[in-house]
Amino acid sequence: MALGPLELMVLSFPADRLGEGVRVTLALLALAGEMRVVDALVIRTDTAGGACVVELTELPCLRGDPAMARLASGLITESDIDDVAGMVDEHTDALAVLLEHRWVQDLAGPVAASSGSIVALTHIPGAPWHSRVAVASLT
């Protein structure tokens, strides 16, 4: 199965604080159809900086959730995991979510019918989330 453009989103939060809001948001995203979660996992580091991968279904707030189990595909690579591990410390976890932009495939047909083509896909990150409101929405 061919995949559309993929984007790895990484969100950090205090260690062991991933909450119900994340489950709800990932489930809603899966229903929307324009974006598809093709892989998701939590990355932790130890005091020596070693990376540890935690599947979503291993987290207390998501344990036993079959919808979360379906999100794990193994498409996030060891290289991705190492890169993400460099962004966090032993007090911070990272939620890595690999997204497929399905809407780009829908757009490609009409663009091609107009003798056009998609020439670039560039990610421009938004402002970092540092507010208490943003952190609260993840717990």
Short mmCIF file of C-alpha atoms in Angstrom, two decimals:
data_model
loop_
_atom_site.label_atom_id
_atom_site.label_comp_id
_atom_site.label_asym_id
_atom_site.label_seq_id
_atom_site.Cartn_x
_atom_site.Cartn_y
_atom_site.Cartn_z
CA MET A 1 0.00 0.00 0.00
CA ALA A 2 1.43 3.37 -1.03
CA LEU A 3 1.46 6.09 1.59
CA GLY A 4 1.01 9.80 1.00
CA PRO A 5 3.44 12.35 2.43
CA LEU A 6 4.43 11.49 6.00
CA GLU A 7 5.28 13.84 8.84
CA LEU A 8 6.73 12.95 12.22
CA MET A 9 5.33 15.14 14.99
CA VAL A 10 7.03 15.07 18.39
CA LEU A 11 5.40 16.44 21.53
CA SER A 12 7.11 16.47 24.91
CA PHE A 13 5.57 16.27 28.36
CA PRO A 14 6.67 15.53 31.93
CA ALA A 15 7.61 11.87 32.31
CA ASP A 16 4.68 9.55 33.05
CA ARG A 17 2.10 12.33 32.58
CA LEU A 18 0.54 11.34 29.25
CA GLY A 19 -3.19 11.49 29.87
CA GLU A 20 -6.63 10.70 28.56
CA GLY A 21 -6.66 13.80 26.36
CA VAL A 22 -4.04 12.26 24.09
CA ARG A 23 -6.12 9.10 23.61
CA VAL A 24 -9.19 11.14 22.74
CA THR A 25 -7.29 13.37 20.32
CA LEU A 26 -5.62 10.46 18.51
CA ALA A 27 -8.98 8.69 18.21
CA LEU A 28 -10.61 11.83 16.77
CA LEU A 29 -7.75 12.27 14.32
CA ALA A 30 -8.22 8.71 13.14
CA LEU A 31 -11.91 9.45 12.41
CA ALA A 32 -11.25 12.69 10.50
CA GLY A 33 -9.87 10.94 7.41
CA GLU A 34 -7.70 13.77 6.06
CA MET A 35 -4.79 12.78 8.26
CA ARG A 36 -3.99 9.25 9.33
CA VAL A 37 -1.85 8.18 12.26
CA VAL A 38 0.40 5.48 10.80
CA ASP A 39 2.57 4.98 13.89
CA ALA A 40 2.75 6.35 17.43
CA LEU A 41 4.93 5.63 20.43
CA VAL A 42 6.47 7.21 23.50
CA ILE A 43 10.22 7.67 23.79
CA ARG A 44 11.94 7.93 27.16
CA THR A 45 15.58 8.29 28.09
CA ASP A 46 17.49 7.15 31.13
CA THR A 47 20.05 9.18 33.07
CA ALA A 48 22.77 8.05 30.64
CA GLY A 49 20.73 9.27 27.65
CA GLY A 50 19.77 5.81 26.39
CA ALA A 51 16.47 5.65 24.50
CA CYS A 52 13.61 3.43 25.60
CA VAL A 53 10.51 2.94 23.45
CA VAL A 54 7.15 2.54 25.15
CA GLU A 55 4.14 1.40 23.14
CA LEU A 56 0.99 3.42 23.82
CA THR A 57 -0.81 0.35 25.18
CA GLU A 58 1.90 -0.01 27.86
CA LEU A 59 0.99 3.38 29.38
CA PRO A 60 -1.35 3.26 32.40
CA CYS A 61 -3.93 5.61 30.87
CA LEU A 62 -4.03 3.70 27.55
CA ARG A 63 -3.47 0.11 28.71
CA GLY A 64 -5.70 -2.36 26.93
CA ASP A 65 -7.09 0.15 24.41
CA PRO A 66 -7.38 -1.73 21.07
CA ALA A 67 -7.55 1.53 19.11
CA MET A 68 -4.15 2.54 20.49
CA ALA A 69 -2.74 -0.91 19.68
CA ARG A 70 -3.69 -0.42 16.01
CA LEU A 71 -1.62 2.77 15.87
CA ALA A 72 1.67 0.92 16.35
CA SER A 73 3.06 -0.08 12.95
CA GLY A 74 6.82 0.03 13.40
CA LEU A 75 7.29 2.72 10.73
CA ILE A 76 9.06 5.08 13.14
CA THR A 77 12.68 4.03 12.60
CA GLU A 78 15.52 3.48 15.06
CA SER A 79 17.14 6.59 13.60
CA ASP A 80 13.97 8.60 14.32
CA ILE A 81 13.91 7.22 17.86
CA ASP A 82 17.54 8.21 18.43
CA ASP A 83 16.85 11.72 17.09
CA VAL A 84 13.82 12.13 19.35
CA ALA A 85 15.71 10.77 22.37
CA GLY A 86 18.14 13.63 21.92
CA MET A 87 15.27 16.08 22.47
CA VAL A 88 14.26 14.81 25.91
CA ASP A 89 15.87 13.93 29.23
CA GLU A 90 15.04 11.49 32.04
CA HIS A 91 12.37 13.88 33.34
CA THR A 92 10.61 14.30 29.99
CA ASP A 93 8.87 11.85 27.65
CA ALA A 94 8.18 12.39 23.97
CA LEU A 95 5.10 11.30 22.06
CA ALA A 96 6.15 10.60 18.47
CA VAL A 97 3.26 10.47 15.99
CA LEU A 98 3.85 9.62 12.34
CA LEU A 99 1.07 11.18 10.26
CA GLU A 100 0.05 10.55 6.67
CA HIS A 101 -1.33 13.57 4.84
CA ARG A 102 -4.12 11.83 2.90
CA TRP A 103 -5.54 15.11 1.62
CA VAL A 104 -2.44 15.61 -0.58
CA GLN A 105 -3.33 12.49 -2.56
CA ASP A 106 -6.85 13.89 -3.10
CA LEU A 107 -5.37 17.19 -4.30
CA ALA A 108 -2.83 15.54 -6.64
CA GLY A 109 -5.53 14.30 -9.07
CA PRO A 110 -7.15 17.68 -9.81
CA VAL A 111 -3.73 19.33 -9.99
CA ALA A 112 -2.53 16.70 -12.51
CA ALA A 113 -5.78 17.13 -14.52
CA SER A 114 -4.83 20.80 -14.88
CA SER A 115 -1.39 19.77 -16.22
CA GLY A 116 0.13 20.76 -12.89
CA SER A 117 2.16 18.93 -10.29
CA ILE A 118 2.96 19.19 -6.62
CA VAL A 119 6.53 20.48 -6.55
CA ALA A 120 7.31 20.72 -2.84
CA LEU A 121 6.10 19.66 0.57
CA THR A 122 7.58 21.84 3.29
CA HIS A 123 6.79 21.81 6.99
CA ILE A 124 6.78 25.15 8.78
CA PRO A 125 6.56 24.58 12.52
CA GLY A 126 4.25 26.70 14.64
CA ALA A 127 5.23 28.52 17.78
CA PRO A 128 6.37 26.18 20.57
CA TRP A 129 3.78 25.33 23.20
CA HIS A 130 4.94 26.72 26.48
CA SER A 131 1.69 27.76 28.06
CA ARG A 132 0.10 25.95 30.98
CA VAL A 133 -3.07 25.53 28.88
CA ALA A 134 -1.22 23.59 26.18
CA VAL A 135 0.45 21.31 28.74
CA ALA A 136 -2.87 20.74 30.50
CA SER A 137 -4.49 19.61 27.26
CA LEU A 138 -1.99 16.74 27.03
CA THR A 139 -2.79 15.39 30.48
#
